[in-house]
């Protein structure tokens, strides 16, 4: 194998050296890395070690290395691997299969034996029949690795792991008793004595994530917006800190997104091959539960709790505790999607910012803000294979004259275009200006992730464009012959759409769209009627509030009526991902519905039905008692 | 219920088996209780079984959820079944309706109080139900689209016209390079559980074998295209559950389902792949589908190869004219 090796294998000496190296990883802090490295090298060089380093971290027990897999099992696993896995993970298991270059996160390179989600201590090999089996069974959400349960039976899943761990993990071995040790987190036992979620625990957790400097990478509110765009994994590929508000995307969520155990495990063992260290050595088990409780409480719930930049007070902690988890769809392992976006009536002025209490009143309790799932635009060139924004949250209100929509979505980077671009904002065919899609796999620089033309280098050096958001609604939808709609992608011939597009440089523009490859048509008259009430990026999240008149010009605009299903779909751009023009995220068709007030007849009819039933009851009882009398008489 | 999964493709069998086991279990319990002298009256047993099937099993066990209208049909059918069971003979029928008559008559304090409560609660409940159903509710409108619309006679891709009835998959060839559907059909994956290749050590079965040639080599080339372009929606196992599958509506086709490519001719698939969602006729809702017109991204050869890979990987044969 002449593939690039991760740096950690170079250190592999004695177990004690391994422990030293882990200690270094644990304590890596900006500015301290160099000096710690020097001390580490010195310790290793002199053969000196402090006894504390070799000690078991709290909550771990020493395990035994597994026996080698039988040759027949490895052979059976090979059959599985070359049918199902080779397409992404590659013939040699180097994570360079045909699909690899268009995936982010990239498929795992097995060669170094570096695996992310484990019960074993930082830097160690995973447990094959626990960790790796769970990964194959449940998949790795937030990546392209699916759950193989129901496709491969358990024996087949174990077989393929036998093949991968025997043949494809090349730099380390589970049978290497000289260099390998397993220290296993006793998760089940520790969960028995877990600190239950409480307001105090959540508040304590919020303080601990600051003390442990979690927020340096994960951001003040945990949206992964710390030093977000510059992190790399052991192979030099771009990697981003987890967004704590999307627990269903945690790689280690094991199809059980809101389970606090998964967070406790990842925090205790770290994520090998990434900058995420293990905190087992410097936090007590109790503190780890507090942190896990806090992180879990941030995952999106029915209520959008403002955590004030991580300054969690008793009230905020209590609110976080009280909010209920979102329903997770077992088909997608993501929050359930509802394609109807309700707009509720607001008295007087429409809300101008996200703190307006009317966004949170009791009318939203039953069906709150809607999640809009976003996929990459992959219909027309240039396609976007990596969409870093995978959902937006939408809420809407209206009054007699206007409708407003609040969009909130997590974006780790605030991107505002700084360089001049050659095209005009209404232009859509940007191929002439060099906006192209990612080439398919087999890049000649796959081996050298530092080469400027390698995919690893490209992942972190996009030209930065504006973040953006747009939505489209059909013009004159009342006249559409059902179920005809304008095409989801900026309309089509004869079925134009009305597009409102906001970009992070502060522009909010109205366009008319007549097709995916047709330049948008500026509509200055309607642009004036659109209002940008708010556009703010804070702690890894955009809040954009746009309002527009219900009824503008019928001939050229969507004419919004109460109680009608108005097709609407959404587009979103992440400027740091190189998104511009057609390179963007898109949604399916949703429906915006302005909910009319409750009709007064409802009460009358309900009363009528009740009275009717009373009469029927009276009739039945009379009939029955008459019959009894007859029976009694005869 | 995550611990007991419904397996794709086996769901109807699983459902029937599970329900049968439950009913058997109920019968045994009923029998044992009767023997012990504390038999459950038929009235309550009937209500219990009906509630179990309709309010618990069909509502919570089956996923994706069954629409209410379908559950209403099941509810009616199972109510009829239970009525037949309780009205098998005159005595049984009398036994069944005895609790109802008792409450109606209100002979003693207990039945009298139940009667009073029911008399009050029923109108209130009906009123609340009527009020609730009169409230404006906004469910997603149901629109029915044709999944496999009638194909055109010909389709023009990259400047060349293909007649769908006569066009031929150019890569369905044996190791000598001759068109041979029987040969290729013999080397698709094993259709049994997991759909795995037949022999990983054979250059005729394993697309990744260095000596692979002819059909199986083109399968690999098709697979490479699939995993660079298609899996984002159609999924790593071709089951329509890719990364973005559920961000889109209509959801991507599940090729492992016997109702998709297994029912279609290869040239039909060629037309669908080449022209994509935007090339669908009106009944297929071309405006909603995100399926790319692949002629914009792939050559004709690449389209044929990726189609062949789909048949190889799912273990299906394309339908033919004869």
PDB file of C-alpha atoms in Angstrom, chain B residues 7-276:
ATOM      1  CA  UNK B   7     -38.644  -6.345   6.820  1.00  0.00           C
ATOM      2  CA  UNK B   8     -39.090  -4.806   3.426  1.00  0.00           C
ATOM      3  CA  UNK B   9     -40.727  -7.211   0.992  1.00  0.00           C
ATOM      4  CA  UNK B  10     -41.825  -9.583   3.753  1.00  0.00           C
ATOM      5  CA  UNK B  11     -44.192  -7.129   5.438  1.00  0.00           C
ATOM      6  CA  UNK B  12     -47.573  -8.651   4.440  1.00  0.00           C
ATOM      7  CA  UNK B  13     -46.447 -12.129   5.517  1.00  0.00           C
ATOM      8  CA  UNK B  14     -45.085 -10.753   8.775  1.00  0.00           C
ATOM      9  CA  UNK B  15     -48.316  -8.868   9.463  1.00  0.00           C
ATOM     10  CA  UNK B  16     -50.568 -11.851   8.850  1.00  0.00           C
ATOM     11  CA  UNK B  17     -48.354 -14.131  10.934  1.00  0.00           C
ATOM     12  CA  UNK B  18     -48.168 -11.675  13.813  1.00  0.00           C
ATOM     13  CA  UNK B  19     -51.912 -11.101  13.866  1.00  0.00           C
ATOM     14  CA  UNK B  20     -52.561 -14.835  13.697  1.00  0.00           C
ATOM     15  CA  UNK B  21     -50.193 -15.432  16.624  1.00  0.00           C
ATOM     16  CA  UNK B  22     -51.926 -12.688  18.636  1.00  0.00           C
ATOM     17  CA  UNK B  23     -55.417 -14.084  17.958  1.00  0.00           C
ATOM     18  CA  UNK B  24     -54.199 -17.573  18.884  1.00  0.00           C
ATOM     19  CA  UNK B  25     -52.762 -16.142  22.078  1.00  0.00           C
ATOM     20  CA  UNK B  26     -56.066 -14.449  22.908  1.00  0.00           C
ATOM     21  CA  UNK B  27     -57.989 -17.647  22.268  1.00  0.00           C
ATOM     22  CA  UNK B  28     -55.713 -19.642  24.545  1.00  0.00           C
ATOM     23  CA  UNK B  29     -56.000 -17.004  27.282  1.00  0.00           C
ATOM     24  CA  UNK B  30     -59.757 -16.945  26.885  1.00  0.00           C
ATOM     25  CA  UNK B  31     -59.914 -20.738  27.110  1.00  0.00           C
ATOM     26  CA  UNK B  32     -57.667 -20.888  30.174  1.00  0.00           C
ATOM     27  CA  UNK B  33     -59.608 -18.148  31.948  1.00  0.00           C
ATOM     28  CA  UNK B  34     -62.861 -19.939  31.188  1.00  0.00           C
ATOM     29  CA  UNK B  35     -61.423 -23.154  32.631  1.00  0.00           C
ATOM     30  CA  UNK B  36     -60.378 -21.281  35.716  1.00  0.00           C
ATOM     31  CA  UNK B  37     -63.948 -20.069  36.069  1.00  0.00           C
ATOM     32  CA  UNK B  38     -63.242 -16.396  35.414  1.00  0.00           C
ATOM     33  CA  UNK B  39     -64.162 -16.321  31.744  1.00  0.00           C
ATOM     34  CA  UNK B  40     -64.285 -12.946  29.965  1.00  0.00           C
ATOM     35  CA  UNK B  41     -67.811 -12.117  28.749  1.00  0.00           C
ATOM     36  CA  UNK B  42     -68.082 -12.126  24.958  1.00  0.00           C
ATOM     37  CA  UNK B  43     -69.058  -8.488  24.996  1.00  0.00           C
ATOM     38  CA  UNK B  44     -65.751  -7.432  26.490  1.00  0.00           C
ATOM     39  CA  UNK B  45     -63.697  -9.983  24.567  1.00  0.00           C
ATOM     40  CA  UNK B  46     -65.118  -8.662  21.288  1.00  0.00           C
ATOM     41  CA  UNK B  47     -64.381  -5.052  22.208  1.00  0.00           C
ATOM     42  CA  UNK B  48     -60.875  -5.994  23.314  1.00  0.00           C
ATOM     43  CA  UNK B  49     -60.026  -7.821  20.090  1.00  0.00           C
ATOM     44  CA  UNK B  50     -61.470  -5.045  17.951  1.00  0.00           C
ATOM     45  CA  UNK B  51     -59.525  -2.367  19.854  1.00  0.00           C
ATOM     46  CA  UNK B  52     -56.325  -4.396  19.711  1.00  0.00           C
ATOM     47  CA  UNK B  53     -56.467  -4.875  15.953  1.00  0.00           C
ATOM     48  CA  UNK B  54     -57.700  -1.428  14.947  1.00  0.00           C
ATOM     49  CA  UNK B  55     -56.566   0.997  17.589  1.00  0.00           C
ATOM     50  CA  UNK B  56     -53.243  -0.610  18.395  1.00  0.00           C
ATOM     51  CA  UNK B  57     -51.872  -2.999  15.785  1.00  0.00           C
ATOM     52  CA  UNK B  58     -52.871  -1.275  12.546  1.00  0.00           C
ATOM     53  CA  UNK B  59     -52.300   2.174  13.949  1.00  0.00           C
ATOM     54  CA  UNK B  60     -48.931   1.864  15.665  1.00  0.00           C
ATOM     55  CA  UNK B  61     -47.267  -1.320  14.470  1.00  0.00           C
ATOM     56  CA  UNK B  62     -47.417  -0.774  10.725  1.00  0.00           C
ATOM     57  CA  UNK B  63     -45.033   1.744   9.223  1.00  0.00           C
ATOM     58  CA  UNK B  64     -45.393   3.820   7.071  1.00  0.00           C
ATOM     59  CA  UNK B  65     -48.795   4.605   8.640  1.00  0.00           C
ATOM     60  CA  UNK B  66     -51.926   3.308   6.920  1.00  0.00           C
ATOM     61  CA  UNK B  67     -54.287   6.152   5.906  1.00  0.00           C
ATOM     62  CA  UNK B  68     -57.354   6.574   8.101  1.00  0.00           C
ATOM     63  CA  UNK B  69     -59.719   5.690   5.255  1.00  0.00           C
ATOM     64  CA  UNK B  70     -58.077   2.268   4.861  1.00  0.00           C
ATOM     65  CA  UNK B  71     -58.092   1.669   8.613  1.00  0.00           C
ATOM     66  CA  UNK B  72     -61.811   2.536   8.610  1.00  0.00           C
ATOM     67  CA  UNK B  73     -62.390  -0.269   6.095  1.00  0.00           C
ATOM     68  CA  UNK B  74     -60.404  -2.721   8.223  1.00  0.00           C
ATOM     69  CA  UNK B  75     -62.323  -1.525  11.286  1.00  0.00           C
ATOM     70  CA  UNK B  76     -65.674  -2.214   9.615  1.00  0.00           C
ATOM     71  CA  UNK B  77     -64.575  -5.617   8.341  1.00  0.00           C
ATOM     72  CA  UNK B  78     -63.214  -6.693  11.715  1.00  0.00           C
ATOM     73  CA  UNK B  79     -66.409  -5.409  13.458  1.00  0.00           C
ATOM     74  CA  UNK B  80     -68.478  -7.578  11.074  1.00  0.00           C
ATOM     75  CA  UNK B  81     -66.236 -10.546  11.869  1.00  0.00           C
ATOM     76  CA  UNK B  82     -66.671 -10.027  15.582  1.00  0.00           C
ATOM     77  CA  UNK B  83     -70.463  -9.707  15.207  1.00  0.00           C
ATOM     78  CA  UNK B  84     -70.544 -13.025  13.386  1.00  0.00           C
ATOM     79  CA  UNK B  85     -68.505 -14.559  16.179  1.00  0.00           C
ATOM     80  CA  UNK B  86     -70.735 -13.253  18.984  1.00  0.00           C
ATOM     81  CA  UNK B  87     -73.973 -14.049  17.191  1.00  0.00           C
ATOM     82  CA  UNK B  88     -73.183 -17.679  16.360  1.00  0.00           C
ATOM     83  CA  UNK B  89     -76.225 -18.945  18.285  1.00  0.00           C
ATOM     84  CA  UNK B  90     -79.217 -17.392  20.021  1.00  0.00           C
ATOM     85  CA  UNK B  91     -77.741 -17.933  23.518  1.00  0.00           C
ATOM     86  CA  UNK B  92     -74.427 -16.397  22.502  1.00  0.00           C
ATOM     87  CA  UNK B  93     -76.181 -13.384  21.033  1.00  0.00           C
ATOM     88  CA  UNK B  94     -78.234 -12.927  24.208  1.00  0.00           C
ATOM     89  CA  UNK B  95     -75.083 -13.247  26.274  1.00  0.00           C
ATOM     90  CA  UNK B  96     -73.385 -10.651  24.108  1.00  0.00           C
ATOM     91  CA  UNK B  97     -76.127  -8.071  24.427  1.00  0.00           C
ATOM     92  CA  UNK B  98     -76.836  -8.700  28.077  1.00  0.00           C
ATOM     93  CA  UNK B  99     -74.449  -5.962  29.349  1.00  0.00           C
ATOM     94  CA  UNK B 100     -76.001  -3.446  26.937  1.00  0.00           C
ATOM     95  CA  UNK B 101     -79.570  -4.309  28.010  1.00  0.00           C
ATOM     96  CA  UNK B 102     -78.560  -4.204  31.670  1.00  0.00           C
ATOM     97  CA  UNK B 103     -77.207  -0.671  31.314  1.00  0.00           C
ATOM     98  CA  UNK B 104     -80.265   0.445  29.339  1.00  0.00           C
ATOM     99  CA  UNK B 105     -82.589  -0.914  32.009  1.00  0.00           C
ATOM    100  CA  UNK B 106     -80.573   0.514  34.880  1.00  0.00           C
ATOM    101  CA  UNK B 107     -81.929  -1.957  37.424  1.00  0.00           C
ATOM    102  CA  UNK B 108     -79.370  -1.424  40.140  1.00  0.00           C
ATOM    103  CA  UNK B 109     -77.208   1.420  41.330  1.00  0.00           C
ATOM    104  CA  UNK B 110     -74.145   0.350  39.310  1.00  0.00           C
ATOM    105  CA  UNK B 111     -75.837   0.082  35.916  1.00  0.00           C
ATOM    106  CA  UNK B 112     -77.899   3.170  36.702  1.00  0.00           C
ATOM    107  CA  UNK B 113     -74.816   5.279  37.290  1.00  0.00           C
ATOM    108  CA  UNK B 114     -73.154   3.943  34.137  1.00  0.00           C
ATOM    109  CA  UNK B 115     -76.308   4.821  32.233  1.00  0.00           C
ATOM    110  CA  UNK B 116     -76.345   8.367  33.625  1.00  0.00           C
ATOM    111  CA  UNK B 117     -72.683   8.899  32.816  1.00  0.00           C
ATOM    112  CA  UNK B 118     -73.101   7.552  29.292  1.00  0.00           C
ATOM    113  CA  UNK B 119     -76.207   9.659  28.707  1.00  0.00           C
ATOM    114  CA  UNK B 120     -74.233  12.759  29.623  1.00  0.00           C
ATOM    115  CA  UNK B 121     -70.914  11.885  28.004  1.00  0.00           C
ATOM    116  CA  UNK B 122     -72.171  10.702  24.621  1.00  0.00           C
ATOM    117  CA  UNK B 123     -73.759  14.035  23.537  1.00  0.00           C
ATOM    118  CA  UNK B 124     -70.792  15.975  24.880  1.00  0.00           C
ATOM    119  CA  UNK B 125     -68.384  13.689  23.019  1.00  0.00           C
ATOM    120  CA  UNK B 126     -70.374  13.904  19.809  1.00  0.00           C
ATOM    121  CA  UNK B 127     -70.531  17.701  20.089  1.00  0.00           C
ATOM    122  CA  UNK B 128     -66.779  17.944  20.596  1.00  0.00           C
ATOM    123  CA  UNK B 129     -66.174  15.573  17.694  1.00  0.00           C
ATOM    124  CA  UNK B 130     -68.457  17.615  15.447  1.00  0.00           C
ATOM    125  CA  UNK B 131     -66.735  20.839  16.489  1.00  0.00           C
ATOM    126  CA  UNK B 132     -63.307  19.387  15.843  1.00  0.00           C
ATOM    127  CA  UNK B 133     -64.213  18.043  12.457  1.00  0.00           C
ATOM    128  CA  UNK B 134     -65.661  21.407  11.451  1.00  0.00           C
ATOM    129  CA  UNK B 135     -62.431  23.209  12.306  1.00  0.00           C
ATOM    130  CA  UNK B 136     -60.461  24.011   9.184  1.00  0.00           C
ATOM    131  CA  UNK B 137     -57.701  21.428   8.916  1.00  0.00           C
ATOM    132  CA  UNK B 138     -54.983  21.502   6.335  1.00  0.00           C
ATOM    133  CA  UNK B 139     -53.700  18.109   5.377  1.00  0.00           C
ATOM    134  CA  UNK B 140     -51.462  17.764   2.392  1.00  0.00           C
ATOM    135  CA  UNK B 141     -53.699  17.448  -0.687  1.00  0.00           C
ATOM    136  CA  UNK B 142     -53.537  14.003  -2.272  1.00  0.00           C
ATOM    137  CA  UNK B 143     -52.495  14.058  -5.902  1.00  0.00           C
ATOM    138  CA  UNK B 144     -52.242  10.806  -7.793  1.00  0.00           C
ATOM    139  CA  UNK B 145     -49.513  10.523 -10.369  1.00  0.00           C
ATOM    140  CA  UNK B 146     -48.808   7.751 -12.836  1.00  0.00           C
ATOM    141  CA  UNK B 147     -45.518   6.149 -11.907  1.00  0.00           C
ATOM    142  CA  UNK B 148     -44.914   4.282 -15.160  1.00  0.00           C
ATOM    143  CA  UNK B 149     -46.658   6.271 -17.904  1.00  0.00           C
ATOM    144  CA  UNK B 150     -47.011   4.945 -21.433  1.00  0.00           C
ATOM    145  CA  UNK B 151     -43.737   5.380 -23.322  1.00  0.00           C
ATOM    146  CA  UNK B 152     -43.431   7.086 -26.688  1.00  0.00           C
ATOM    147  CA  UNK B 153     -42.680   4.999 -29.803  1.00  0.00           C
ATOM    148  CA  UNK B 154     -39.280   6.577 -30.280  1.00  0.00           C
ATOM    149  CA  UNK B 155     -36.921   8.750 -28.306  1.00  0.00           C
ATOM    150  CA  UNK B 156     -34.104  10.924 -29.566  1.00  0.00           C
ATOM    151  CA  UNK B 157     -30.968  10.954 -27.415  1.00  0.00           C
ATOM    152  CA  UNK B 158     -27.752  12.764 -28.342  1.00  0.00           C
ATOM    153  CA  UNK B 159     -28.962  13.259 -31.902  1.00  0.00           C
ATOM    154  CA  UNK B 160     -29.861   9.629 -32.550  1.00  0.00           C
ATOM    155  CA  UNK B 161     -33.399   8.260 -32.669  1.00  0.00           C
ATOM    156  CA  UNK B 162     -34.131   5.022 -30.808  1.00  0.00           C
ATOM    157  CA  UNK B 163     -37.225   2.963 -31.543  1.00  0.00           C
ATOM    158  CA  UNK B 164     -38.240   1.607 -28.149  1.00  0.00           C
ATOM    159  CA  UNK B 165     -39.609  -1.639 -29.563  1.00  0.00           C
ATOM    160  CA  UNK B 166     -36.459  -2.615 -31.411  1.00  0.00           C
ATOM    161  CA  UNK B 167     -33.579  -0.883 -29.640  1.00  0.00           C
ATOM    162  CA  UNK B 168     -31.158  -3.239 -27.951  1.00  0.00           C
ATOM    163  CA  UNK B 169     -28.892  -3.030 -24.934  1.00  0.00           C
ATOM    164  CA  UNK B 170     -25.458  -3.061 -26.597  1.00  0.00           C
ATOM    165  CA  UNK B 171     -23.580  -4.351 -23.529  1.00  0.00           C
ATOM    166  CA  UNK B 172     -25.628  -7.439 -22.799  1.00  0.00           C
ATOM    167  CA  UNK B 173     -22.911  -9.598 -24.307  1.00  0.00           C
ATOM    168  CA  UNK B 174     -21.087 -12.770 -23.346  1.00  0.00           C
ATOM    169  CA  UNK B 175     -17.312 -13.068 -23.009  1.00  0.00           C
ATOM    170  CA  UNK B 176     -17.013 -13.422 -26.805  1.00  0.00           C
ATOM    171  CA  UNK B 177     -18.803 -10.125 -27.363  1.00  0.00           C
ATOM    172  CA  UNK B 178     -22.050 -11.650 -28.688  1.00  0.00           C
ATOM    173  CA  UNK B 179     -25.509 -10.304 -27.638  1.00  0.00           C
ATOM    174  CA  UNK B 180     -26.688 -12.930 -25.151  1.00  0.00           C
ATOM    175  CA  UNK B 181     -29.417 -12.141 -22.586  1.00  0.00           C
ATOM    176  CA  UNK B 182     -29.382 -15.712 -21.322  1.00  0.00           C
ATOM    177  CA  UNK B 183     -25.699 -15.428 -20.468  1.00  0.00           C
ATOM    178  CA  UNK B 184     -26.073 -12.123 -18.661  1.00  0.00           C
ATOM    179  CA  UNK B 185     -29.161 -13.287 -16.793  1.00  0.00           C
ATOM    180  CA  UNK B 186     -27.167 -16.221 -15.480  1.00  0.00           C
ATOM    181  CA  UNK B 187     -24.585 -13.931 -13.895  1.00  0.00           C
ATOM    182  CA  UNK B 188     -26.732 -11.435 -12.005  1.00  0.00           C
ATOM    183  CA  UNK B 189     -26.593 -11.446  -8.216  1.00  0.00           C
ATOM    184  CA  UNK B 190     -28.151 -14.240  -6.238  1.00  0.00           C
ATOM    185  CA  UNK B 191     -31.769 -13.176  -5.659  1.00  0.00           C
ATOM    186  CA  UNK B 192     -31.899 -14.701  -2.190  1.00  0.00           C
ATOM    187  CA  UNK B 193     -31.513 -12.707   1.038  1.00  0.00           C
ATOM    188  CA  UNK B 194     -29.055  -9.870   0.637  1.00  0.00           C
ATOM    189  CA  UNK B 195     -28.707 -10.094  -3.163  1.00  0.00           C
ATOM    190  CA  UNK B 196     -25.019 -11.018  -3.248  1.00  0.00           C
ATOM    191  CA  UNK B 197     -22.882 -11.896  -6.267  1.00  0.00           C
ATOM    192  CA  UNK B 198     -22.836 -15.603  -7.015  1.00  0.00           C
ATOM    193  CA  UNK B 199     -19.121 -16.292  -6.751  1.00  0.00           C
ATOM    194  CA  UNK B 200     -16.611 -13.688  -5.679  1.00  0.00           C
ATOM    195  CA  UNK B 201     -13.737 -15.711  -7.144  1.00  0.00           C
ATOM    196  CA  UNK B 202     -15.186 -16.065 -10.627  1.00  0.00           C
ATOM    197  CA  UNK B 203     -14.293 -13.577 -13.348  1.00  0.00           C
ATOM    198  CA  UNK B 204     -17.740 -14.212 -14.815  1.00  0.00           C
ATOM    199  CA  UNK B 205     -19.628 -13.247 -11.650  1.00  0.00           C
ATOM    200  CA  UNK B 206     -17.470 -10.661  -9.904  1.00  0.00           C
ATOM    201  CA  UNK B 207     -17.367  -7.298 -11.700  1.00  0.00           C
ATOM    202  CA  UNK B 208     -14.231  -6.392  -9.770  1.00  0.00           C
ATOM    203  CA  UNK B 209     -12.250  -9.405 -10.892  1.00  0.00           C
ATOM    204  CA  UNK B 210      -9.200  -8.162 -12.848  1.00  0.00           C
ATOM    205  CA  UNK B 211      -9.962 -10.704 -15.584  1.00  0.00           C
ATOM    206  CA  UNK B 212     -13.622  -9.686 -15.935  1.00  0.00           C
ATOM    207  CA  UNK B 213     -14.636  -9.106 -19.525  1.00  0.00           C
ATOM    208  CA  UNK B 214     -17.770  -8.709 -21.601  1.00  0.00           C
ATOM    209  CA  UNK B 215     -21.011  -8.372 -19.655  1.00  0.00           C
ATOM    210  CA  UNK B 216     -19.585  -8.371 -16.146  1.00  0.00           C
ATOM    211  CA  UNK B 217     -16.920  -5.773 -16.961  1.00  0.00           C
ATOM    212  CA  UNK B 218     -19.598  -3.432 -18.259  1.00  0.00           C
ATOM    213  CA  UNK B 219     -21.574  -4.051 -15.079  1.00  0.00           C
ATOM    214  CA  UNK B 220     -18.659  -2.619 -13.141  1.00  0.00           C
ATOM    215  CA  UNK B 221     -18.464   0.413 -15.398  1.00  0.00           C
ATOM    216  CA  UNK B 222     -22.199   0.900 -14.909  1.00  0.00           C
ATOM    217  CA  UNK B 223     -21.774   0.572 -11.158  1.00  0.00           C
ATOM    218  CA  UNK B 224     -19.087   3.245 -11.135  1.00  0.00           C
ATOM    219  CA  UNK B 225     -21.492   5.602 -12.907  1.00  0.00           C
ATOM    220  CA  UNK B 226     -24.278   4.649 -10.503  1.00  0.00           C
ATOM    221  CA  UNK B 227     -22.176   5.451  -7.457  1.00  0.00           C
ATOM    222  CA  UNK B 228     -21.018   8.747  -8.915  1.00  0.00           C
ATOM    223  CA  UNK B 229     -24.461   9.930  -9.961  1.00  0.00           C
ATOM    224  CA  UNK B 230     -27.477   7.953  -8.883  1.00  0.00           C
ATOM    225  CA  UNK B 231     -26.997   6.677  -5.324  1.00  0.00           C
ATOM    226  CA  UNK B 232     -27.637  10.128  -3.804  1.00  0.00           C
ATOM    227  CA  UNK B 233     -31.332   9.437  -4.311  1.00  0.00           C
ATOM    228  CA  UNK B 234     -31.750   5.779  -5.309  1.00  0.00           C
ATOM    229  CA  UNK B 235     -29.533   4.614  -2.452  1.00  0.00           C
ATOM    230  CA  UNK B 236     -26.485   2.415  -1.946  1.00  0.00           C
ATOM    231  CA  UNK B 237     -28.666  -0.662  -2.130  1.00  0.00           C
ATOM    232  CA  UNK B 238     -30.797   0.660  -5.018  1.00  0.00           C
ATOM    233  CA  UNK B 239     -33.798   0.642  -2.703  1.00  0.00           C
ATOM    234  CA  UNK B 240     -34.721   4.284  -3.230  1.00  0.00           C
ATOM    235  CA  UNK B 241     -33.383   5.365   0.158  1.00  0.00           C
ATOM    236  CA  UNK B 242     -30.456   7.562  -0.725  1.00  0.00           C
ATOM    237  CA  UNK B 243     -29.127  10.512   1.201  1.00  0.00           C
ATOM    238  CA  UNK B 244     -31.677  12.947  -0.184  1.00  0.00           C
ATOM    239  CA  UNK B 245     -34.447  10.539  -1.053  1.00  0.00           C
ATOM    240  CA  UNK B 246     -36.869  12.003   1.437  1.00  0.00           C
ATOM    241  CA  UNK B 247     -36.101  15.636   0.756  1.00  0.00           C
ATOM    242  CA  UNK B 248     -37.861  15.087  -2.565  1.00  0.00           C
ATOM    243  CA  UNK B 249     -41.426  14.303  -3.518  1.00  0.00           C
ATOM    244  CA  UNK B 250     -42.122  12.060  -5.433  1.00  0.00           C
ATOM    245  CA  UNK B 251     -39.581   9.870  -3.713  1.00  0.00           C
ATOM    246  CA  UNK B 252     -37.032   8.031  -5.882  1.00  0.00           C
ATOM    247  CA  UNK B 253     -37.893   4.639  -7.386  1.00  0.00           C
ATOM    248  CA  UNK B 254     -36.967   1.537  -5.399  1.00  0.00           C
ATOM    249  CA  UNK B 255     -35.333  -0.794  -7.920  1.00  0.00           C
ATOM    250  CA  UNK B 256     -35.369  -3.737  -5.507  1.00  0.00           C
ATOM    251  CA  UNK B 257     -39.169  -3.569  -5.487  1.00  0.00           C
ATOM    252  CA  UNK B 258     -40.667  -6.050  -7.931  1.00  0.00           C
ATOM    253  CA  UNK B 259     -42.892  -3.264  -9.270  1.00  0.00           C
ATOM    254  CA  UNK B 260     -40.221  -1.110 -10.895  1.00  0.00           C
ATOM    255  CA  UNK B 261     -37.440  -2.191 -13.262  1.00  0.00           C
ATOM    256  CA  UNK B 262     -38.400  -5.857 -12.915  1.00  0.00           C
ATOM    257  CA  UNK B 263     -41.664  -5.050 -14.695  1.00  0.00           C
ATOM    258  CA  UNK B 264     -40.186  -2.867 -17.381  1.00  0.00           C
ATOM    259  CA  UNK B 265     -38.390  -3.369 -20.634  1.00  0.00           C
ATOM    260  CA  UNK B 266     -34.835  -2.192 -20.814  1.00  0.00           C
ATOM    261  CA  UNK B 267     -35.671   0.311 -23.542  1.00  0.00           C
ATOM    262  CA  UNK B 268     -38.386   1.824 -21.348  1.00  0.00           C
ATOM    263  CA  UNK B 269     -35.809   2.325 -18.615  1.00  0.00           C
ATOM    264  CA  UNK B 270     -33.463   3.791 -21.226  1.00  0.00           C
ATOM    265  CA  UNK B 271     -36.121   6.339 -22.193  1.00  0.00           C
ATOM    266  CA  UNK B 272     -36.836   7.203 -18.538  1.00  0.00           C
ATOM    267  CA  UNK B 273     -33.168   7.606 -17.653  1.00  0.00           C
ATOM    268  CA  UNK B 274     -32.302   9.628 -20.737  1.00  0.00           C
ATOM    269  CA  UNK B 275     -35.238  12.019 -20.461  1.00  0.00           C
ATOM    270  CA  UNK B 276     -35.654  12.185 -16.677  1.00  0.00           C
TER     271      UNK B 276
END
